[in-house]
Amino acid sequence: MTTTSRAALFRAFAKRIAPAILPLLLLPAAAAAQDTPEAAPLRGGGVIGRVVSSETGDPIPFVDVVLFRPDPANPAVETAVANRMTNADGGYRIPARPGLYRLQVSHISFGTTDVTEVRVGENEILTLNVSLTPKAVRAQAVRVTADAIQGTETAILSRQKKAAAVSDGVSAEQIKRTPDSDAAEVLHRVTGLSVVNDRYVFVRGLGERYNSTKVNGNTIGTPEPNKRVVPLDLFPSSMLDNVIVQKTFTPDQPGEFGGGVVDVNTRDFPGRRTWSLSLSSGYREGTTGSGFLTYDGGKYDWLGFSGGKRALPDLVEELASDKLIKGGTSILHPSEFTDEEFIALGRSFENTWSPRTEDASPAYNFSGSYGDEILFLGRPLGFIGSASLRNGFTTKQYQSRLYEGGAGNLNRRLDLEGEASTASVLWGSMLNANYRFGLAHTLHLRTMYNRSAEDEVNVYDGEDTSLSVPKKSTQLRFVERGLWTTSVGMDHTLPGWRKDSRLHWEAGYSYAERNEPDRRTYLYEERVPPGDSVATWMYVGRTNAQELTRLFSYMDENERDYKLDWTFPFDQWGGLESKFKIGWSHMNKDRESWTRRFNYNKPSQTGDYDFTTDPEMLLADENIGLVRERNKWHIEEETEATDRYQAHHDLDAAYWMVDMPVHRRVRLVTGIRWEWSDQKAVTREPLIATAKDNVAELKTADALPSVNCTYTPHRDVNLRLAYSKTLNRPDLRELTPFTMVDFMTYGLRTGNPELERAILHNYDFRFEFYPGYTELLAFSAFHKEMKDPIEESVIGGENPVFIPENGEDGRLTGVELEARFSLGRIASPLRNLGLYSNYTRVNSETKTGRLGVANNKERPLQGQSDYVVNLGLFYSSPKGVTNASILYNLFGKRLAQVGLYEMPDVYETPRHSLDFTFSRAFLGGAHLKVAIENLLDDDVRFELDGDIEDPITYSAKSGRKISLSLSYGS
């Protein structure tokens, strides 16, 4: 069968067969709903939890869970209070009055585990997660205490310990100990991870293009036009249950796997009624109460919606939605508009250009959640919803320089000092629901909408040495991003057939958008006006481009995902628990992007104008006219032929994998994944109906094998080895010739329709030691060989053009060290203190000699830090009422910009970060938290590489921040 026919077959399945069989998959659940007993939701106190396999970490369905209560007069005599059986997901719930209990968990294939000293308080819901050991490897009866198996941090380490592949994660419990407000801030504390531009996660030194992002196990679209990964600052930390980073490939993961897969898991329904409210505010040094640049925007800016004031004018939509706004220059070249229409179009835009200064308000943050479990049609329906809104304000004073020439003869072309004020918004809402048709069948719905916006005013001035004249530029820029993701799926456990095989199906949809409405930029020079002797800022208009401009851009992306997984448990030849898993998935993605650009052209006869006034005066309605009116300004559209593109991606995949112990202490997870990909990007001149399409298409078929082997010489020690073949595809935008100005480098960024996908071979070793339930010592070593890695190159000219290309080859080698342990191991008085630390060292190299005029043909991968350090000291009082933490982060230098001709490369320099938090719980459910961020206030700095006397190209400070939050809940 050919690649094309396979892909066609999978698409036919997704579009025709899958919708037909999904209702059939619900039939077993409907039947089970009639005859399977289920406990009612808990309304008083009780015990809830999940039972999993100690060997694989998988949930165990249909386990007997019995709660016994000792007789106070004779503890040797016990009475069975309640008897329950776990659901398909291993979950259980048992109501109980206050008192001391023993929990007995038993299964015919796993034996029995007793949990003693289970103490339930008044109206308390106690969570007990229990692991069972298969009988084939059980040496003796297991008896543990309840205190030893509680805590979400414990759950994360337990999951990591039993995972089929190398992984790291962070739990909601850990997040609460930090001042982190979104998922990107959370992840920069995970071993081997660094965060670039406060939103893009690098895993083991590999950039965001080499990593995949999932939400609750589903891939989603991205609101970023120039990135193929989801910016993780979109996810408020209050909505997270945990974030898991899988670092070695298994066939049930996407094939685009270089550094790893980041799986963001939102809070799930708790099995009981729960609610919370939180309010916080903060002070930022150098911003709060100080001068803040702003302007008249939209009335819904505080919610992240730009509103009508920045929208493309209605008159433009009415008269010029499919036409370039051009004025006629002669009888032979007439305008498509009447004189009245052309003048009205020029006057229709919002005439706001100049910022004003106000005192910045304190930042604020609201969040709340509510969850419960009710009976619906006699069956448990659990749900949890949450919402949050965060507004922040930041003012940065910065220095920026642009150099030209060679390393031995560098000339400073621009030397600028600026001030940037940014008002940011992040809000999100989430609703998750699970409905149990019976013990063996559960339907779940997960939906989430997040939105962010940055409203920035950027003003800078300085010397342009090429013209020997000072310049001053002002830019008003509003960027809004939205991401909606939803999925519906079902888990079925089929008892009595193939040893309780498990079937999972899911359908997901995500919608992402990015809107940058009406970016306004204007440039003045310091000159002496005619008839005056004092220099002042005035509009000169050497070239119309970039001097009095406005830009509108919009991108949206729709992604649909379907997947079906079937797991067949079986006993290995020694009777050990094993499983075989097969799966299929289909992804369909559509993207559309468009941009429109406008300039205001200066009159040729300027005697009537005072060019020292603001643009609002220069562009007053009475000054806007026709091209032939030499004393009038006129609008000119500069939208380019590549400013609109549509793109499409179909991805079909099938896989099989086996997870089995080849020996009692050796676990093997191996298999293969096949992927058939069809990427297509169509670029067309947006406002010329007769223009021809520029089509780029990339079709590939790949087989991706993987092997993960875990040797467990002791129950608390793992030795892991892994090999896999993975890939990296171009982003859809990278396949188009779409071009945008890079305002940091004053160059252009464009795509490359000739790109090919890159292939990676990954080799991993890891040692793990778990001395306690919340303790870990780990060492990892990894190596990656890359063929045709996609990296940035530079083409010379009057303005440099940055373009992605396939390098000749590349490699990356690194090590990771991690330690988490209680200081009580050193001295008993320190038992309430915990230490967390990790260190990552990475070295990489890629060759980019096929294209461009970059200075260094061999260089590190872009954005890769050569080292990352995290340290944390945590304090928790014996009853958890008081908590405190000190957190430190440091990353090594990383390549930020490729040097042109003989120009040196530009690196972001190491930066030290220190944060402190203190929290205190009060009676009645109140919680107070104080956080101080960025205590060291280290410079954000970019420098030219090499022995250069003054190498700084950019530097800024963001200021220290202190925040106070009060929360209250059940």
Tab-separated table of C-alpha atoms in Angstrom, residues 601-958:
chain	number	residue	atom	x	y	z
A	601	ASN	CA	2.890	59.954	2.893
A	602	LYS	CA	4.284	63.404	3.603
A	603	PRO	CA	3.128	66.359	1.462
A	604	SER	CA	5.620	67.596	-1.114
A	605	GLN	CA	4.739	71.198	-0.242
A	606	THR	CA	5.257	71.570	3.496
A	607	GLY	CA	5.196	75.287	4.131
A	608	ASP	CA	1.895	75.163	6.027
A	609	TYR	CA	2.977	72.501	8.551
A	610	ASP	CA	4.720	72.629	11.891
A	611	PHE	CA	6.526	69.289	11.934
A	612	THR	CA	7.430	69.654	15.619
A	613	THR	CA	3.804	68.924	16.574
A	614	ASP	CA	2.430	65.492	17.377
A	615	PRO	CA	1.135	63.171	14.629
A	616	GLU	CA	-2.456	63.891	15.742
A	617	MET	CA	-2.000	67.485	14.577
A	618	LEU	CA	-0.222	66.560	11.366
A	619	LEU	CA	-2.880	63.991	10.439
A	620	ALA	CA	-5.946	66.037	11.366
A	621	ASP	CA	-8.874	65.402	9.027
A	622	GLU	CA	-8.412	68.685	7.198
A	623	ASN	CA	-4.828	67.691	6.326
A	624	ILE	CA	-5.779	64.347	4.698
A	625	GLY	CA	-6.327	64.558	0.952
A	626	LEU	CA	-5.439	63.156	-2.470
A	627	VAL	CA	-2.114	62.159	-4.012
A	628	ARG	CA	-2.244	65.059	-6.472
A	629	GLU	CA	-2.784	67.599	-3.684
A	630	ARG	CA	0.811	68.473	-2.911
A	631	ASN	CA	0.013	70.205	0.369
A	632	LYS	CA	-1.954	67.249	1.759
A	633	TRP	CA	-1.030	63.991	3.482
A	634	HIS	CA	-2.436	60.866	1.859
A	635	ILE	CA	-2.726	57.244	2.867
A	636	GLU	CA	-0.879	54.538	0.909
A	637	GLU	CA	-1.363	50.817	1.441
A	638	GLU	CA	1.871	48.788	1.452
A	639	THR	CA	0.395	45.318	1.927
A	640	GLU	CA	2.738	42.819	0.299
A	641	ALA	CA	2.113	39.867	-1.970
A	642	THR	CA	2.985	37.385	0.793
A	643	ASP	CA	0.836	38.977	3.502
A	644	ARG	CA	-1.869	36.349	3.407
A	645	TYR	CA	-1.549	32.607	3.568
A	646	GLN	CA	-3.699	29.586	4.256
A	647	ALA	CA	-2.205	26.360	5.510
A	648	HIS	CA	-3.383	22.830	6.158
A	649	HIS	CA	-1.922	19.809	7.904
A	650	ASP	CA	-3.227	16.235	7.916
A	651	LEU	CA	-1.431	13.794	10.189
A	652	ASP	CA	-2.373	10.123	10.478
A	653	ALA	CA	-0.652	7.765	12.881
A	654	ALA	CA	-0.799	4.143	14.007
A	655	TYR	CA	1.315	2.372	16.605
A	656	TRP	CA	1.845	-0.733	18.652
A	657	MET	CA	3.821	-1.132	21.829
A	658	VAL	CA	4.419	-3.798	24.429
A	659	ASP	CA	5.097	-3.131	28.111
A	660	MET	CA	6.399	-6.249	29.799
A	661	PRO	CA	8.917	-7.417	32.392
A	662	VAL	CA	11.410	-9.749	30.679
A	663	HIS	CA	12.591	-10.580	34.189
A	664	ARG	CA	11.234	-9.811	37.636
A	665	ARG	CA	13.551	-6.791	37.804
A	666	VAL	CA	13.763	-5.801	34.116
A	667	ARG	CA	10.927	-3.959	32.381
A	668	LEU	CA	10.903	-3.518	28.595
A	669	VAL	CA	8.692	-1.005	26.766
A	670	THR	CA	9.160	-1.148	23.016
A	671	GLY	CA	7.228	-0.633	19.816
A	672	ILE	CA	6.952	1.419	16.667
A	673	ARG	CA	4.903	4.355	15.449
A	674	TRP	CA	4.027	5.143	11.842
A	675	GLU	CA	3.153	8.683	10.787
A	676	TRP	CA	1.862	9.956	7.434
A	677	SER	CA	2.025	13.739	7.204
A	678	ASP	CA	0.744	16.130	4.548
A	679	GLN	CA	1.551	19.840	5.069
A	680	LYS	CA	0.384	22.412	2.561
A	681	ALA	CA	0.736	26.204	2.612
A	682	VAL	CA	-0.852	28.487	0.005
A	683	THR	CA	0.326	32.099	-0.184
A	684	ARG	CA	-1.588	34.563	-2.325
A	685	GLU	CA	-1.537	38.300	-2.876
A	686	PRO	CA	-4.471	39.211	-0.661
A	687	LEU	CA	-6.002	42.091	-2.604
A	688	ILE	CA	-5.442	41.083	-6.237
A	689	ALA	CA	-8.097	38.669	-7.472
A	690	THR	CA	-6.053	37.559	-10.478
A	691	ALA	CA	-2.919	36.780	-8.486
A	692	LYS	CA	-1.582	33.237	-8.713
A	693	ASP	CA	-1.207	31.058	-5.657
A	694	ASN	CA	2.237	30.206	-4.360
A	695	VAL	CA	1.934	26.615	-3.109
A	696	ALA	CA	4.386	24.740	-0.891
A	697	GLU	CA	3.703	21.139	0.122
A	698	LEU	CA	5.621	18.638	2.217
A	699	LYS	CA	4.517	14.986	2.329
A	700	THR	CA	6.373	12.460	4.460
A	701	ALA	CA	5.959	8.925	5.767
A	702	ASP	CA	8.040	7.789	8.729
A	703	ALA	CA	8.502	4.719	10.900
A	704	LEU	CA	9.623	5.677	14.412
A	705	PRO	CA	10.854	2.843	16.671
A	706	SER	CA	11.633	3.193	20.368
A	707	VAL	CA	12.997	1.067	23.199
A	708	ASN	CA	12.796	1.905	26.929
A	709	CYS	CA	14.354	-0.553	29.360
A	710	THR	CA	14.195	-0.233	33.163
A	711	TYR	CA	16.249	-2.350	35.560
A	712	THR	CA	15.127	-2.267	39.203
A	713	PRO	CA	17.829	-3.835	41.420
A	714	HIS	CA	15.968	-2.542	44.487
A	715	ARG	CA	12.385	-1.419	44.913
A	716	ASP	CA	13.575	2.190	45.331
A	717	VAL	CA	16.154	2.205	42.509
A	718	ASN	CA	15.686	2.412	38.720
A	719	LEU	CA	18.318	2.188	36.001
A	720	ARG	CA	16.882	3.273	32.637
A	721	LEU	CA	18.181	2.985	29.072
A	722	ALA	CA	16.342	4.302	26.022
A	723	TYR	CA	16.720	4.731	22.278
A	724	SER	CA	14.272	6.277	19.827
A	725	LYS	CA	13.986	7.797	16.387
A	726	THR	CA	11.863	10.942	16.198
A	727	LEU	CA	11.395	13.905	13.880
A	728	ASN	CA	10.785	17.631	13.626
A	729	ARG	CA	8.619	19.174	10.912
A	730	PRO	CA	8.611	22.786	9.710
A	731	ASP	CA	5.931	25.064	11.075
A	732	LEU	CA	3.214	25.913	8.571
A	733	ARG	CA	4.342	29.550	8.412
A	734	GLU	CA	7.920	28.480	7.730
A	735	LEU	CA	6.766	26.916	4.458
A	736	THR	CA	5.471	30.270	3.177
A	737	PRO	CA	7.374	33.331	1.851
A	738	PHE	CA	5.410	35.507	4.313
A	739	THR	CA	7.692	38.323	5.537
A	740	MET	CA	7.588	40.428	8.699
A	741	VAL	CA	9.863	43.125	10.083
A	742	ASP	CA	11.869	42.149	13.170
A	743	PHE	CA	11.933	45.303	15.277
A	744	MET	CA	14.710	43.956	17.513
A	745	THR	CA	17.198	43.437	14.663
A	746	TYR	CA	15.766	45.840	12.045
A	747	GLY	CA	15.822	42.941	9.630
A	748	LEU	CA	13.157	40.821	7.952
A	749	ARG	CA	11.905	37.354	8.847
A	750	THR	CA	10.581	35.116	6.117
A	751	GLY	CA	9.825	31.461	5.396
A	752	ASN	CA	11.363	28.825	3.159
A	753	PRO	CA	9.100	26.612	0.977
A	754	GLU	CA	12.045	24.238	0.381
A	755	LEU	CA	12.304	23.059	3.994
A	756	GLU	CA	12.419	19.344	4.803
A	757	ARG	CA	11.631	17.638	8.085
A	758	ALA	CA	14.512	16.838	10.442
A	759	ILE	CA	15.302	13.388	11.880
A	760	LEU	CA	16.600	12.819	15.424
A	761	HIS	CA	18.188	9.759	17.006
A	762	ASN	CA	17.913	9.898	20.803
A	763	TYR	CA	19.997	7.985	23.380
A	764	ASP	CA	19.275	8.186	27.121
A	765	PHE	CA	20.532	6.801	30.434
A	766	ARG	CA	19.048	7.588	33.848
A	767	PHE	CA	19.671	6.487	37.433
A	768	GLU	CA	16.871	7.095	39.967
A	769	PHE	CA	16.861	6.518	43.719
A	770	TYR	CA	13.729	7.171	45.798
A	771	PRO	CA	14.830	7.102	49.459
A	772	GLY	CA	11.468	8.430	50.692
A	773	TYR	CA	7.955	9.185	49.494
A	774	THR	CA	8.873	12.791	48.608
A	775	GLU	CA	12.603	12.245	48.015
A	776	LEU	CA	14.608	11.638	44.866
A	777	LEU	CA	18.214	11.408	43.738
A	778	ALA	CA	18.668	11.143	39.962
A	779	PHE	CA	21.380	11.326	37.313
A	780	SER	CA	20.693	11.405	33.575
A	781	ALA	CA	22.878	11.452	30.482
A	782	PHE	CA	21.535	11.998	26.980
A	783	HIS	CA	22.792	12.356	23.425
A	784	LYS	CA	20.956	13.347	20.242
A	785	GLU	CA	22.089	13.107	16.628
A	786	MET	CA	20.180	15.325	14.187
A	787	LYS	CA	19.927	15.110	10.422
A	788	ASP	CA	18.741	18.219	8.533
A	789	PRO	CA	17.985	20.226	11.715
A	790	ILE	CA	15.883	23.320	11.034
A	791	GLU	CA	17.818	26.370	12.157
A	792	GLU	CA	17.892	30.085	11.376
A	793	SER	CA	20.197	31.418	8.670
A	794	VAL	CA	20.822	34.929	7.374
A	795	ILE	CA	20.806	36.332	3.856
A	796	GLY	CA	22.661	39.616	3.368
A	797	GLY	CA	21.549	42.838	1.742
A	798	GLU	CA	20.685	46.369	2.798
A	799	ASN	CA	18.508	44.786	5.501
A	800	PRO	CA	19.367	41.243	6.661
A	801	VAL	CA	16.767	38.550	6.022
A	802	PHE	CA	16.442	35.782	8.608
A	803	ILE	CA	15.258	32.550	7.044
A	804	PRO	CA	14.894	28.971	8.341
A	805	GLU	CA	17.012	26.354	6.622
A	806	ASN	CA	17.955	22.718	7.018
A	807	GLY	CA	21.418	22.500	8.534
A	808	GLU	CA	23.800	19.783	7.419
A	809	ASP	CA	23.719	17.947	10.742
A	810	GLY	CA	23.700	18.583	14.455
A	811	ARG	CA	24.306	16.978	17.815
A	812	LEU	CA	23.434	17.607	21.441
A	813	THR	CA	24.905	15.985	24.557
A	814	GLY	CA	24.078	16.667	28.174
A	815	VAL	CA	23.693	15.521	31.769
A	816	GLU	CA	21.084	16.189	34.457
A	817	LEU	CA	21.402	15.943	38.240
A	818	GLU	CA	18.464	16.187	40.622
A	819	ALA	CA	18.070	15.889	44.391
A	820	ARG	CA	15.019	16.238	46.626
A	821	PHE	CA	15.306	15.200	50.262
A	822	SER	CA	14.379	16.117	53.808
A	823	LEU	CA	17.114	17.745	55.891
A	824	GLY	CA	15.862	15.634	58.766
A	825	ARG	CA	18.156	12.942	57.371
A	826	ILE	CA	21.079	15.148	58.421
A	827	ALA	CA	19.762	16.234	61.821
A	828	SER	CA	16.423	15.585	63.519
A	829	PRO	CA	15.748	19.293	64.331
A	830	LEU	CA	15.789	19.981	60.552
A	831	ARG	CA	13.031	17.483	59.745
A	832	ASN	CA	10.625	20.251	58.706
A	833	LEU	CA	13.039	21.517	56.066
A	834	GLY	CA	13.289	20.114	52.547
A	835	LEU	CA	15.916	20.776	49.875
A	836	TYR	CA	15.266	20.710	46.153
A	837	SER	CA	18.015	21.127	43.557
A	838	ASN	CA	18.787	20.278	39.952
A	839	TYR	CA	21.564	20.995	37.499
A	840	THR	CA	21.627	20.529	33.721
A	841	ARG	CA	24.666	20.815	31.466
A	842	VAL	CA	24.229	20.762	27.686
A	843	ASN	CA	26.594	21.084	24.748
A	844	SER	CA	25.339	21.282	21.157
A	845	GLU	CA	26.588	22.010	17.664
A	846	THR	CA	24.953	22.416	14.268
A	847	LYS	CA	26.343	23.127	10.801
A	848	THR	CA	24.532	25.688	8.645
A	849	GLY	CA	26.699	26.001	5.574
A	850	ARG	CA	24.067	25.379	2.912
A	851	LEU	CA	22.580	28.853	2.809
A	852	GLY	CA	23.129	32.398	3.973
A	853	VAL	CA	25.977	34.582	5.113
A	854	ALA	CA	26.114	33.735	8.820
A	855	ASN	CA	29.496	34.383	10.407
A	856	ASN	CA	29.766	31.024	12.190
A	857	LYS	CA	28.930	27.977	10.082
A	858	GLU	CA	29.261	25.787	13.179
A	859	ARG	CA	27.477	27.022	16.278
A	860	PRO	CA	25.244	25.900	19.179
A	861	LEU	CA	21.532	25.399	18.682
A	862	GLN	CA	19.638	28.659	19.030
A	863	GLY	CA	18.156	29.335	22.463
A	864	GLN	CA	20.083	26.493	24.117
A	865	SER	CA	21.490	27.335	27.551
A	866	ASP	CA	24.758	25.557	28.254
A	867	TYR	CA	23.653	25.047	31.879
A	868	VAL	CA	20.608	25.512	34.119
A	869	VAL	CA	20.609	25.513	37.951
A	870	ASN	CA	17.633	25.397	40.327
A	871	LEU	CA	17.813	25.414	44.136
A	872	GLY	CA	14.957	25.462	46.614
A	873	LEU	CA	14.751	25.360	50.403
A	874	PHE	CA	11.288	24.571	51.789
A	875	TYR	CA	9.899	24.763	55.316
A	876	SER	CA	6.630	23.172	56.418
A	877	SER	CA	5.389	23.151	60.002
A	878	PRO	CA	4.439	19.759	61.493
A	879	LYS	CA	0.735	20.224	60.691
A	880	GLY	CA	1.332	22.122	57.456
A	881	VAL	CA	-0.127	25.367	58.834
A	882	THR	CA	2.957	27.452	58.005
A	883	ASN	CA	5.022	27.095	54.833
A	884	ALA	CA	7.954	29.044	53.445
A	885	SER	CA	10.365	28.675	50.529
A	886	ILE	CA	13.439	30.267	48.998
A	887	LEU	CA	13.912	29.547	45.280
A	888	TYR	CA	16.955	30.235	43.110
A	889	ASN	CA	17.354	29.895	39.332
A	890	LEU	CA	20.305	30.457	36.998
A	891	PHE	CA	20.675	29.705	33.302
A	892	GLY	CA	23.818	29.805	31.171
A	893	LYS	CA	24.378	31.926	28.087
A	894	ARG	CA	22.282	31.069	25.036
A	895	LEU	CA	22.496	32.030	21.377
A	896	ALA	CA	19.896	34.690	20.617
A	897	GLN	CA	20.870	36.020	17.167
A	898	VAL	CA	23.042	34.709	14.377
A	899	GLY	CA	25.871	37.028	13.297
A	900	LEU	CA	25.848	38.404	9.736
A	901	TYR	CA	28.980	38.315	7.528
A	902	GLU	CA	31.821	38.994	9.998
A	903	MET	CA	29.467	40.217	12.739
A	904	PRO	CA	29.733	38.192	15.967
A	905	ASP	CA	26.754	36.174	17.202
A	906	VAL	CA	24.597	37.669	19.958
A	907	TYR	CA	24.097	35.725	23.204
A	908	GLU	CA	21.743	36.228	26.126
A	909	THR	CA	23.960	36.270	29.208
A	910	PRO	CA	23.397	34.259	32.430
A	911	ARG	CA	20.833	35.686	34.819
A	912	HIS	CA	20.382	34.970	38.548
A	913	SER	CA	16.865	34.874	40.001
A	914	LEU	CA	15.850	34.584	43.669
A	915	ASP	CA	12.259	34.339	44.981
A	916	PHE	CA	10.773	33.993	48.464
A	917	THR	CA	7.315	32.888	49.629
A	918	PHE	CA	5.636	32.623	53.016
A	919	SER	CA	2.145	31.263	53.651
A	920	ARG	CA	0.001	30.711	56.716
A	921	ALA	CA	-3.269	28.811	57.093
A	922	PHE	CA	-5.931	29.985	59.553
A	923	LEU	CA	-8.940	28.334	61.105
A	924	GLY	CA	-11.997	28.306	58.907
A	925	GLY	CA	-10.181	27.689	55.625
A	926	ALA	CA	-8.398	31.052	55.178
A	927	HIS	CA	-4.894	31.159	53.745
A	928	LEU	CA	-2.487	34.106	53.570
A	929	LYS	CA	0.531	34.141	51.240
A	930	VAL	CA	3.321	36.667	50.738
A	931	ALA	CA	5.668	36.374	47.742
A	932	ILE	CA	8.743	38.401	46.798
A	933	GLU	CA	9.975	37.816	43.259
A	934	ASN	CA	13.199	38.759	41.506
A	935	LEU	CA	14.997	39.739	44.716
A	936	LEU	CA	18.343	40.098	42.918
A	937	ASP	CA	16.885	42.118	40.013
A	938	ASP	CA	19.652	40.907	37.722
A	939	ASP	CA	19.942	42.561	34.309
A	940	VAL	CA	18.340	41.055	31.251
A	941	ARG	CA	21.365	41.368	28.972
A	942	PHE	CA	22.347	40.440	25.416
A	943	GLU	CA	25.977	40.714	24.279
A	944	LEU	CA	28.141	40.220	21.205
A	945	ASP	CA	30.232	37.078	21.420
A	946	GLY	CA	34.003	37.458	21.618
A	947	ASP	CA	36.632	39.713	23.139
A	948	ILE	CA	34.906	43.073	22.625
A	949	GLU	CA	35.394	46.071	24.873
A	950	ASP	CA	31.705	47.069	25.138
A	951	PRO	CA	29.678	44.108	23.826
A	952	ILE	CA	26.156	44.989	25.105
A	953	THR	CA	23.426	45.017	22.452
A	954	TYR	CA	20.468	45.113	24.857
A	955	SER	CA	20.041	45.431	28.619
A	956	ALA	CA	17.068	46.053	30.918
A	957	LYS	CA	15.790	45.611	34.453
A	958	SER	CA	12.274	44.459	35.278
